[in-house]
XYZ file of C-alpha atoms in Angstrom:
657
model
C 72.835 -15.328 -29.277
C 69.768 -16.400 -27.402
C 70.376 -16.527 -23.628
C 68.882 -19.481 -21.785
C 66.362 -18.705 -19.009
C 67.104 -19.532 -15.471
C 65.184 -22.544 -14.226
C 62.898 -22.091 -11.290
C 64.509 -24.742 -9.233
C 68.073 -23.290 -9.656
C 66.782 -19.893 -8.795
C 65.006 -20.870 -5.371
C 67.225 -21.105 -2.194
C 66.250 -23.514 0.587
C 65.143 -20.480 2.806
C 63.265 -18.861 -0.327
C 61.640 -22.260 -1.161
C 60.313 -22.675 2.315
C 58.931 -19.272 2.610
C 57.189 -19.797 -0.672
C 55.703 -23.195 0.372
C 54.430 -21.823 3.475
C 52.640 -19.012 1.852
C 51.076 -21.110 -0.957
C 49.850 -23.549 1.795
C 47.970 -20.650 3.480
C 44.468 -20.642 2.733
C 45.234 -23.366 -0.078
C 46.323 -20.637 -2.519
C 48.505 -23.492 -4.400
C 44.754 -24.298 -5.895
C 45.148 -21.054 -7.835
C 48.075 -22.206 -9.825
C 46.174 -25.464 -10.693
C 42.915 -23.568 -11.621
C 44.944 -20.920 -13.448
C 46.762 -23.537 -15.688
C 43.458 -24.881 -16.987
C 42.366 -21.425 -17.949
C 45.489 -19.770 -19.170
C 47.845 -21.089 -21.852
C 51.130 -21.253 -20.151
C 53.912 -23.856 -21.430
C 53.882 -25.947 -18.233
C 51.913 -29.212 -18.079
C 50.763 -30.959 -14.998
C 49.235 -34.549 -14.405
C 46.303 -33.377 -12.122
C 45.233 -36.843 -11.527
C 48.790 -38.020 -10.188
C 48.953 -34.808 -8.157
C 45.559 -35.687 -6.543
C 46.879 -39.286 -5.862
C 50.143 -38.048 -4.105
C 48.318 -35.424 -2.059
C 45.822 -38.177 -0.855
C 48.935 -39.831 0.453
C 49.695 -36.891 2.821
C 52.235 -35.000 0.816
C 52.685 -31.195 1.252
C 50.353 -29.735 -1.589
C 52.436 -26.551 -2.290
C 55.805 -28.390 -2.358
C 54.390 -31.072 -4.511
C 53.249 -28.148 -7.047
C 56.731 -26.812 -6.941
C 58.216 -30.332 -7.628
C 55.881 -30.945 -10.611
C 57.017 -27.483 -12.067
C 60.551 -28.303 -11.210
C 60.049 -31.596 -13.230
C 58.427 -29.722 -16.045
C 61.424 -27.365 -16.331
C 59.607 -24.366 -15.694
C 61.737 -21.170 -15.630
C 61.837 -18.612 -12.991
C 60.414 -15.921 -15.337
C 57.410 -18.107 -16.295
C 56.764 -18.743 -12.638
C 56.706 -14.992 -11.971
C 54.221 -14.555 -14.926
C 51.975 -17.284 -13.360
C 52.021 -15.731 -9.950
C 51.062 -12.243 -11.292
C 48.342 -13.737 -13.438
C 46.729 -15.866 -10.849
C 46.875 -12.840 -8.437
C 49.468 -14.437 -6.066
C 51.025 -11.115 -5.398
C 52.222 -11.884 -1.900
C 54.250 -14.858 -3.200
C 55.338 -12.800 -6.032
C 56.687 -10.242 -3.721
C 58.967 -12.766 -2.137
C 60.907 -13.292 -5.586
C 60.998 -9.942 -7.106
C 62.045 -6.364 -5.960
C 59.259 -4.411 -4.539
C 57.034 -2.076 -6.634
C 56.058 1.118 -5.105
C 52.369 1.531 -4.823
C 50.439 3.889 -7.424
C 46.929 4.789 -7.174
C 45.443 4.168 -10.725
C 41.679 4.554 -10.177
C 40.326 7.311 -8.098
C 37.072 7.168 -6.293
C 34.243 8.916 -8.437
C 36.760 9.634 -11.229
C 37.491 12.979 -9.158
C 33.846 13.958 -9.298
C 31.185 14.444 -6.589
C 28.574 11.786 -6.431
C 24.760 12.357 -5.782
C 22.700 9.328 -4.996
C 18.949 8.660 -4.171
C 17.898 7.044 -0.912
C 17.847 3.309 -1.066
C 20.341 2.907 -3.796
C 23.524 1.245 -3.895
C 26.551 3.332 -3.188
C 29.801 2.076 -4.913
C 33.119 3.709 -4.998
C 36.217 2.352 -6.431
C 39.934 2.926 -5.507
C 42.604 0.710 -7.235
C 46.114 0.741 -6.508
C 48.935 -1.384 -8.172
C 52.199 -2.242 -6.227
C 54.222 -5.218 -4.812
C 53.576 -6.125 -1.864
C 50.019 -5.768 -2.504
C 48.497 -2.593 -1.033
C 45.764 -2.644 1.587
C 42.647 -0.369 1.626
C 40.593 1.316 4.321
C 37.695 3.663 3.360
C 36.801 6.751 5.514
C 33.809 8.912 5.897
C 34.299 12.392 7.295
C 37.750 11.040 8.546
C 36.125 8.222 10.340
C 37.066 4.614 9.356
C 34.088 2.811 7.868
C 34.010 -0.701 9.529
C 34.181 -3.648 7.030
C 35.063 -1.456 4.141
C 38.720 -2.824 3.500
C 38.653 -3.674 -0.196
C 39.369 -1.612 -3.370
C 35.503 -1.387 -3.602
C 33.333 0.507 -1.298
C 29.714 -0.950 -1.392
C 26.956 0.250 0.775
C 23.565 -1.677 -0.433
C 21.159 1.015 0.646
C 22.076 4.763 0.831
C 20.435 6.850 3.524
C 20.634 10.704 4.150
C 22.699 9.870 7.232
C 25.408 8.297 5.075
C 26.074 11.588 3.169
C 29.759 13.046 3.679
C 33.402 13.170 2.539
C 34.563 9.865 1.494
C 38.174 8.940 0.628
C 40.281 5.569 0.788
C 43.675 5.222 2.767
C 45.990 2.974 0.863
C 48.801 1.263 2.786
C 51.942 -0.832 1.509
C 54.575 -2.241 3.750
C 57.924 -2.921 2.163
C 60.532 -4.450 4.493
C 59.064 -3.123 7.732
C 58.426 0.530 6.187
C 54.822 1.291 5.694
C 53.940 3.874 2.829
C 50.526 5.589 2.943
C 48.699 7.424 0.095
C 45.252 8.894 0.233
C 42.780 9.001 -2.692
C 41.170 12.144 -3.799
C 38.139 13.121 -1.663
C 34.531 12.546 -3.104
C 31.462 14.375 -1.616
C 28.640 12.077 -1.514
C 25.288 13.643 -1.045
C 21.543 12.783 -1.561
C 20.208 13.479 -4.866
C 18.480 17.016 -5.071
C 14.745 16.727 -4.976
C 12.344 19.695 -5.753
C 10.087 20.341 -2.739
C 6.761 18.486 -2.741
C 3.834 19.841 -0.546
C 2.807 17.119 1.838
C 0.084 19.417 3.320
C -1.409 22.534 1.643
C -3.204 25.848 3.001
C -6.817 25.876 3.338
C -8.611 27.858 0.755
C -10.513 29.865 3.361
C -9.704 30.591 6.861
C -11.891 32.527 9.394
C -10.188 33.886 12.500
C -11.863 35.790 15.480
C -10.732 39.233 15.762
C -7.767 39.666 18.152
C -7.003 36.023 17.901
C -3.898 34.333 16.418
C -3.678 33.311 12.802
C -1.595 30.167 12.266
C -0.951 28.761 8.820
C 1.170 25.879 8.101
C 2.430 23.904 5.169
C 4.412 20.638 5.291
C 6.989 20.030 2.449
C 9.381 17.184 1.838
C 12.587 17.902 -0.459
C 16.313 17.799 -0.526
C 18.215 19.937 0.297
C 15.848 20.918 3.307
C 13.149 23.187 1.703
C 13.176 26.718 2.714
C 9.943 29.035 3.052
C 8.853 32.479 1.925
C 5.491 33.830 2.906
C 3.328 36.375 0.803
C 0.187 38.292 1.404
C -1.842 40.094 -1.145
C -4.710 42.552 -0.403
C -8.276 41.440 -0.355
C -9.442 40.729 -4.099
C -11.854 43.460 -5.389
C -14.771 42.758 -7.447
C -13.100 44.538 -10.451
C -9.834 42.054 -10.213
C -9.965 39.915 -13.452
C -6.838 37.820 -12.644
C -4.826 37.221 -9.303
C -1.764 37.587 -11.279
C -2.188 41.406 -11.317
C -2.456 41.463 -7.619
C 0.733 42.903 -5.669
C 2.438 40.376 -3.494
C 3.828 41.614 -0.106
C 6.730 39.559 1.207
C 6.089 39.085 4.796
C 9.702 40.030 6.635
C 11.266 37.406 8.773
C 8.757 34.694 7.967
C 10.974 31.857 6.988
C 9.648 28.643 8.511
C 6.865 26.434 7.419
C 4.415 28.077 9.899
C 3.197 31.649 9.455
C 1.942 33.011 12.864
C 0.116 36.341 12.986
C -0.950 37.571 16.366
C -3.788 39.905 17.167
C -5.444 39.583 14.103
C -7.499 42.579 12.637
C -9.092 43.700 9.439
C -5.716 44.927 8.177
C -4.517 41.483 7.903
C -7.420 40.421 5.716
C -6.268 39.156 2.181
C -4.855 36.297 0.455
C -1.904 34.347 1.644
C 0.589 32.001 -0.001
C 3.535 30.430 0.634
C 6.667 29.723 -1.544
C 8.605 26.430 -0.864
C 12.117 26.229 -2.513
C 15.708 24.808 -2.575
C 18.297 24.414 -5.127
C 16.343 21.720 -7.095
C 13.431 24.094 -7.773
C 10.282 25.766 -6.045
C 6.625 25.197 -5.563
C 3.790 27.402 -4.267
C 0.909 26.546 -1.821
C -2.778 27.272 -2.839
C -3.798 30.791 -1.842
C -5.800 31.125 1.344
C -8.310 33.582 1.886
C -8.361 35.075 5.292
C -11.648 36.690 6.824
C -12.124 38.244 10.217
C -15.205 37.753 12.230
C -16.268 39.202 15.550
C -17.635 36.112 17.391
C -16.523 32.531 17.187
C -18.601 30.095 15.328
C -20.559 27.350 17.247
C -19.265 23.977 16.304
C -22.064 21.302 16.412
C -21.966 18.177 14.542
C -24.781 16.678 12.634
C -23.536 13.280 13.756
C -20.145 11.776 14.487
C -19.209 8.588 12.650
C -15.868 6.855 12.850
C -14.549 4.097 10.563
C -11.658 2.054 12.139
C -9.524 -0.591 10.026
C -6.946 -2.804 11.614
C -5.201 -5.306 9.355
C -2.890 -7.931 10.740
C -3.755 -11.287 9.066
C -2.004 -10.694 5.756
C -1.699 -13.559 3.333
C 1.894 -13.034 2.255
C 4.085 -14.841 4.687
C 6.528 -12.018 4.976
C 3.778 -9.508 5.921
C 2.480 -11.799 8.782
C 3.344 -11.167 12.557
C 1.608 -8.048 13.709
C -0.645 -8.279 16.894
C -1.500 -4.785 17.618
C -3.828 -3.311 14.723
C -6.850 -5.090 16.100
C -6.274 -4.090 19.668
C -5.712 -0.474 18.537
C -8.959 -0.409 16.801
C -10.600 -1.855 19.878
C -9.068 0.724 22.064
C -10.072 3.765 20.045
C -13.406 2.313 19.415
C -14.262 2.343 22.969
C -13.083 5.865 23.444
C -14.794 7.133 20.459
C -18.168 5.539 21.344
C -17.882 7.413 24.941
C -17.437 10.490 22.895
C -20.826 9.962 20.862
C -19.338 8.372 17.795
C -21.083 5.736 15.823
C -18.253 3.202 15.247
C -17.584 1.027 12.190
C -14.816 -1.221 13.624
C -13.451 -3.732 11.059
C -10.277 -5.986 10.725
C -8.509 -8.163 8.395
C -10.144 -6.701 4.849
C -9.054 -7.363 1.342
C -8.594 -4.415 -1.266
C -12.189 -4.819 -2.398
C -13.627 -4.859 0.987
C -11.659 -1.842 2.277
C -12.730 0.227 -0.677
C -16.523 -0.890 -0.323
C -16.256 -0.450 3.474
C -15.018 3.336 2.601
C -17.854 3.798 0.228
C -20.310 2.595 2.890
C -18.829 4.937 5.437
C -19.188 7.929 2.986
C -22.825 6.929 1.989
C -23.781 7.018 5.878
C -22.139 10.326 6.636
C -24.906 13.088 6.713
C -24.122 16.785 5.792
C -21.884 18.583 8.272
C -20.969 15.419 10.277
C -17.802 14.855 11.966
C -15.824 11.976 10.002
C -13.171 10.040 11.786
C -11.040 7.386 9.834
C -8.169 5.214 11.423
C -6.156 2.518 9.572
C -3.710 0.345 11.248
C -1.584 -2.258 9.370
C 1.154 -2.527 6.873
C 1.640 0.449 4.655
C 4.365 2.581 2.750
C 4.501 5.885 0.984
C 5.414 6.813 -2.584
C 5.553 10.368 -4.074
C 4.180 11.793 -0.789
C 1.056 9.577 -1.062
C 0.250 7.298 1.864
C -0.623 3.711 0.832
C -2.464 1.251 3.127
C -2.011 -2.253 2.430
C -5.111 -4.850 2.569
C -4.455 -8.256 3.639
C -4.392 -9.576 0.056
C -1.840 -7.172 -0.942
C 1.514 -8.778 -2.175
C 4.796 -7.597 -0.700
C 6.431 -6.936 -4.001
C 5.464 -5.835 -7.334
C 2.484 -3.938 -5.898
C 0.274 -2.325 -8.375
C -1.864 0.709 -7.639
C -5.197 -1.333 -7.450
C -3.461 -3.568 -4.853
C -3.585 -1.080 -2.064
C -5.578 2.253 -1.201
C -4.009 5.572 -0.850
C -5.107 8.769 1.344
C -5.870 10.914 -1.913
C -8.133 7.924 -3.262
C -10.107 8.067 0.082
C -10.245 11.859 -0.032
C -11.598 11.623 -3.642
C -14.388 9.234 -2.461
C -15.312 11.596 0.433
C -15.475 14.673 -1.928
C -18.299 12.958 -3.839
C -20.478 12.516 -0.739
C -22.106 15.263 1.481
C -20.179 18.297 2.703
C -18.621 17.599 5.914
C -17.723 19.865 8.797
C -14.541 18.020 10.220
C -12.665 15.335 8.671
C -9.999 13.430 10.875
C -7.751 10.686 9.002
C -5.127 8.871 11.144
C -2.688 6.331 9.310
C -0.944 4.167 11.925
C 1.369 2.291 9.492
C 4.876 2.310 7.988
C 5.632 5.233 5.497
C 8.946 3.838 4.151
C 9.324 5.014 0.361
C 8.403 2.101 -1.858
C 11.053 1.304 -4.460
C 8.318 -0.473 -6.454
C 8.339 1.137 -9.891
C 4.979 -0.395 -10.839
C 3.145 2.415 -8.883
C 3.538 5.942 -10.396
C 2.039 9.115 -9.296
C -1.496 8.903 -8.017
C -4.038 11.217 -10.006
C -7.059 11.465 -7.767
C -8.989 14.815 -8.127
C -10.787 15.921 -4.955
C -12.051 19.121 -3.327
C -13.705 18.922 0.274
C -14.902 22.506 0.153
C -14.689 24.302 3.529
C -14.309 21.100 5.435
C -11.991 21.233 8.455
C -9.350 18.604 7.835
C -6.916 16.963 10.109
C -4.363 14.232 8.985
C -2.075 12.673 11.369
C 0.428 9.753 10.677
C 2.048 7.524 13.277
C 5.508 8.342 11.781
C 7.132 10.537 9.251
C 7.599 9.700 5.577
C 10.866 7.201 5.241
C 9.988 5.877 8.565
C 8.760 2.758 9.973
C 5.843 2.431 12.632
C 6.415 0.128 15.391
C 4.565 -2.141 17.975
C 5.978 -3.658 21.126
C 5.708 -7.274 22.346
C 5.112 -5.881 25.640
C 2.128 -3.798 25.062
C -1.111 -4.825 23.450
C -1.198 -1.562 21.635
C 1.107 -0.023 19.215
C 3.385 2.580 20.012
C 1.189 5.458 18.465
C -1.997 4.260 19.964
C -0.566 3.583 23.156
C 0.367 7.206 23.659
C -2.837 8.625 21.664
C -5.355 7.029 23.913
C -4.472 9.149 26.896
C -5.259 12.423 25.084
C -8.012 11.409 22.603
C -11.090 12.211 25.029
C -9.844 15.443 26.281
C -11.989 18.530 25.722
C -9.340 20.352 23.548
C -9.212 20.807 19.828
C -8.308 17.505 17.952
C -5.069 19.320 16.516
C -4.041 19.930 20.131
C -4.895 16.420 21.002
C -2.346 15.244 18.056
C 0.186 17.613 19.194
C 0.124 16.727 22.793
C 0.791 13.063 21.516
C 3.451 14.258 19.271
C 5.173 16.294 22.210
C 5.111 13.107 24.473
C 6.423 10.624 22.025
C 9.721 9.281 23.103
C 10.732 6.959 20.286
C 13.594 8.665 18.062
C 12.847 6.054 15.286
C 9.065 6.960 15.109
C 7.886 10.458 15.095
C 4.079 11.345 14.491
C 3.143 14.066 12.125
C 0.224 16.356 12.041
C -1.123 18.263 8.852
C -4.263 20.318 9.033
C -6.363 22.742 7.224
C -8.753 24.801 9.582
C -10.028 22.652 12.534
C -8.515 25.170 14.879
C -11.562 24.907 17.088
C -12.915 21.588 16.358
C -12.846 19.002 19.081
C -13.938 15.380 19.116
C -15.936 16.294 22.226
C -18.121 18.843 20.555
C -21.875 18.263 20.904
C -24.172 16.475 18.277
C -27.238 18.352 16.987
C -30.419 17.094 18.467
C -31.872 15.244 15.466
C -33.542 11.983 16.863
C -34.716 10.706 13.438
C -31.147 10.956 12.129
C -29.783 9.266 15.307
C -32.172 6.511 15.059
C -31.485 5.847 11.425
C -27.793 5.532 12.291
C -28.192 3.135 15.207
C -30.253 0.844 13.006
C -27.694 0.906 10.402
C -24.693 0.564 12.570
C -25.535 -0.885 15.994
C -25.060 -4.686 16.598
C -26.756 -5.560 20.000
C -25.548 -8.378 21.982
C -27.973 -11.045 22.652
C -28.462 -14.515 23.965
C -29.284 -17.611 21.724
C -30.770 -20.689 23.197
C -29.608 -24.047 22.044
C -31.161 -27.456 22.666
C -29.700 -31.055 22.636
C -32.522 -33.587 22.202
C -30.716 -36.653 23.439
C -29.836 -35.240 26.835
C -32.827 -32.947 27.003
C -30.548 -29.889 27.783
C -30.780 -26.145 27.052
C -28.020 -23.729 27.068
C -27.618 -20.046 26.396
C -25.024 -18.888 24.226
C -24.030 -15.124 24.442
C -23.378 -13.523 20.973
C -21.533 -10.233 20.915
C -19.127 -8.262 18.830
C -15.500 -9.490 18.887
C -13.513 -7.459 21.340
C -16.937 -5.617 21.778
C -16.369 -3.484 18.624
C -15.859 -5.295 15.408
C -18.796 -5.600 13.182
C -17.164 -8.452 10.920
C -16.432 -10.824 13.724
C -18.620 -12.205 16.390
C -17.981 -14.135 19.690
C -20.124 -17.107 20.679
C -19.494 -17.451 24.416
C -20.784 -20.813 25.894
C -21.822 -20.830 29.558
C -19.728 -22.244 32.231
C -21.884 -25.223 32.840
C -21.531 -26.271 29.052
C -18.826 -28.958 30.026
C -19.068 -31.137 26.857
C -16.011 -31.510 24.362
C -17.563 -29.908 21.344
C -16.912 -28.485 17.900
C -18.459 -25.837 15.684
C -19.174 -25.456 12.034
C -20.483 -22.281 10.319
C -22.059 -22.089 6.852
C -21.092 -20.297 4.382
C -17.526 -21.768 4.616
C -16.071 -18.316 3.688
C -15.939 -17.568 7.423
C -13.119 -18.501 9.793
C -13.273 -19.882 13.368
C -11.155 -19.860 16.346
C -11.814 -21.547 19.586
C -10.341 -20.434 22.928
C -11.735 -22.356 25.735
C -15.531 -21.795 25.713
C -15.517 -18.877 23.137
C -15.653 -19.421 19.589
C -14.885 -16.465 17.336
C -16.407 -16.218 13.990
C -14.109 -14.087 11.523
C -14.643 -12.706 8.016
C -18.483 -12.170 8.356
C -18.119 -9.492 5.815
C -18.012 -12.228 3.271
C -21.546 -13.353 4.198
C -24.474 -12.358 2.019
C -27.356 -13.453 4.070
C -27.726 -15.262 7.291
C -25.038 -17.527 9.416
C -25.866 -21.198 9.926
C -24.238 -22.535 13.070
C -24.091 -26.223 13.935
C -22.671 -27.308 17.372
C -21.618 -30.797 17.850
C -21.039 -32.620 21.173
C -18.536 -35.303 20.582
C -18.967 -38.096 23.281
C -16.866 -36.635 25.917
C -17.628 -34.482 29.003
C -15.467 -32.409 31.482
C -15.459 -33.837 35.015
C -13.148 -33.068 38.024
C -10.895 -35.774 37.207
C -10.883 -35.391 33.446
C -13.215 -36.225 30.649
C -15.939 -38.935 30.981
C -18.170 -40.588 28.564
C -21.112 -38.524 27.189
C -23.659 -38.337 24.337
C -22.990 -37.581 20.638
C -25.658 -34.985 19.458
C -25.892 -31.773 17.360
C -27.879 -28.671 17.321
C -28.390 -25.891 14.830
C -29.402 -22.253 15.025
C -29.324 -19.207 12.768
C -27.483 -15.834 13.487
C -29.925 -13.233 11.639
C -28.364 -11.080 8.871
C -25.519 -9.216 10.833
C -25.118 -5.531 10.379
C -22.009 -5.849 8.341
C -23.878 -7.217 5.297
C -25.549 -3.840 4.870
C -22.238 -2.714 3.660
C -21.986 -5.206 0.974
C -18.224 -5.380 1.514
C -18.264 -8.499 -0.667
C -19.578 -6.864 -3.627
C -17.285 -6.890 -6.688
C -19.009 -4.622 -8.980
C -18.301 -1.520 -6.899
C -14.463 -2.155 -7.282
C -12.090 -1.174 -10.209
C -10.829 -4.262 -11.849
C -7.237 -5.359 -10.789
């Protein structure tokens, strides 16, 4: 015998129907029934057009849906199936007995999770039951704000987010709250074998009785550990270093090895082992020799290349204001210290590369070389990348930007240097762009003393403030740069006094213990005159003449901000009161007019001379405003600027994109 199913209309009491209608009207959940019936094949048919018409006349939507189901002879059991299928569990809980919750899917499937920085962290905890269970995710026993669904999703994982994760699931049945905890999952950063960010020098000479300090900088996860070795000096009969005994230096477990009161007994080969659970790596071997008197540090010349990029073509990279000001600030200090300064701004990839090659060609043997870059940048596999103004924000290729190793390789092909200082004032957040792989630039700078400074650590941003003309790095550095102390101590002082937790400068060096930016320059008048003729741009006055008014004026022509070789200022005198305009040929250059000063940018694109046309446009400034004046033009030539010697516009020197 077949038992008849109970009709929905008969099964609902007045009170139960009122509660059901109220719940379905909340957030228009009655729409799920209409949408669901279009998707699932359930033997209930609704005239949707008629329903829309009746709703337009102000009828209660949920009540009308129930009336239609009553008219279609919908059974109670069929209605319960619909509610479950359409995820209306709160309404189903009004009609059926409670179902105690059960956690069916545990986070991480019971296994710990390892994830790389920047990746999406997702954990799932699914519980069934009526009424519907609620979720709250925890990390290290602390609720995670906003994570109240069955899926925990953190779009960009960072090391600070590691910890023990679990989900607390709750269910309320007739005023009683039941609580269940999911299994715990330990989430940690993916292990990474240590990578050396800075290595030991191949040779270190130390005065007898002084202190030896060797440092390496490494990056890895978990945090790298260190072990130091010393081998006796290699004898002439030694065939292979592998057969030399290694002495483990006790209690030396940091990235810095300090040996005080150095004597002959300390001579030998030094090496550092850097390791963690993911693997190990070794520094190069450093040969220590002891001498009895300090060397005299005298530079053959001191030359600096300073580049500040802020006028980026990509809209999302615009907005910087400090790089040009930072270059101007450093240029003034370095010139006072006897440096010949090449200051440039807003360069493309080919222009940056050609500028650096020009810089290297100029450097004589045993020179002090100083390089500074300010602008946008990033890191990738421990390499530091500088972004030219034509670099895209996304899908960056290796030939869209320059890296520190590439510059070092170019330097290694030039004259041997006595000191190299390289400062990178840019963000070093790790790039997730897969189109850039590991860079392979071979270089060997011999016995050059090297100092590498960055405005921030890897994986961190560098910042500028709207309140200050300079960025945070240079704003602090400028107070120490001219001190008569080793350049390493200059950067250490800057590092110690830096107050921004989100930006911490770093220092890497090889040698350079006693090298100072204030060291003297060897007396060589012929070389100094050659450098002056190559690099110096002297300000001068250009006379202009307007024939219709028979007036002469003198324009003062100088480097923009008194430092830039690829921008000049044309400063009109106070008595030049005409409303005027300026045109420059070739048209590759850009102009900016501010009161009586016209700045000409992008002179690096000029291959010969600049032709300037000044037009007066019929108006003249008077005390009570503009009055009628003449129309006239005059033209003059700015002789071949110094910057054209660098041929930054040359494309044949640049690897093809």
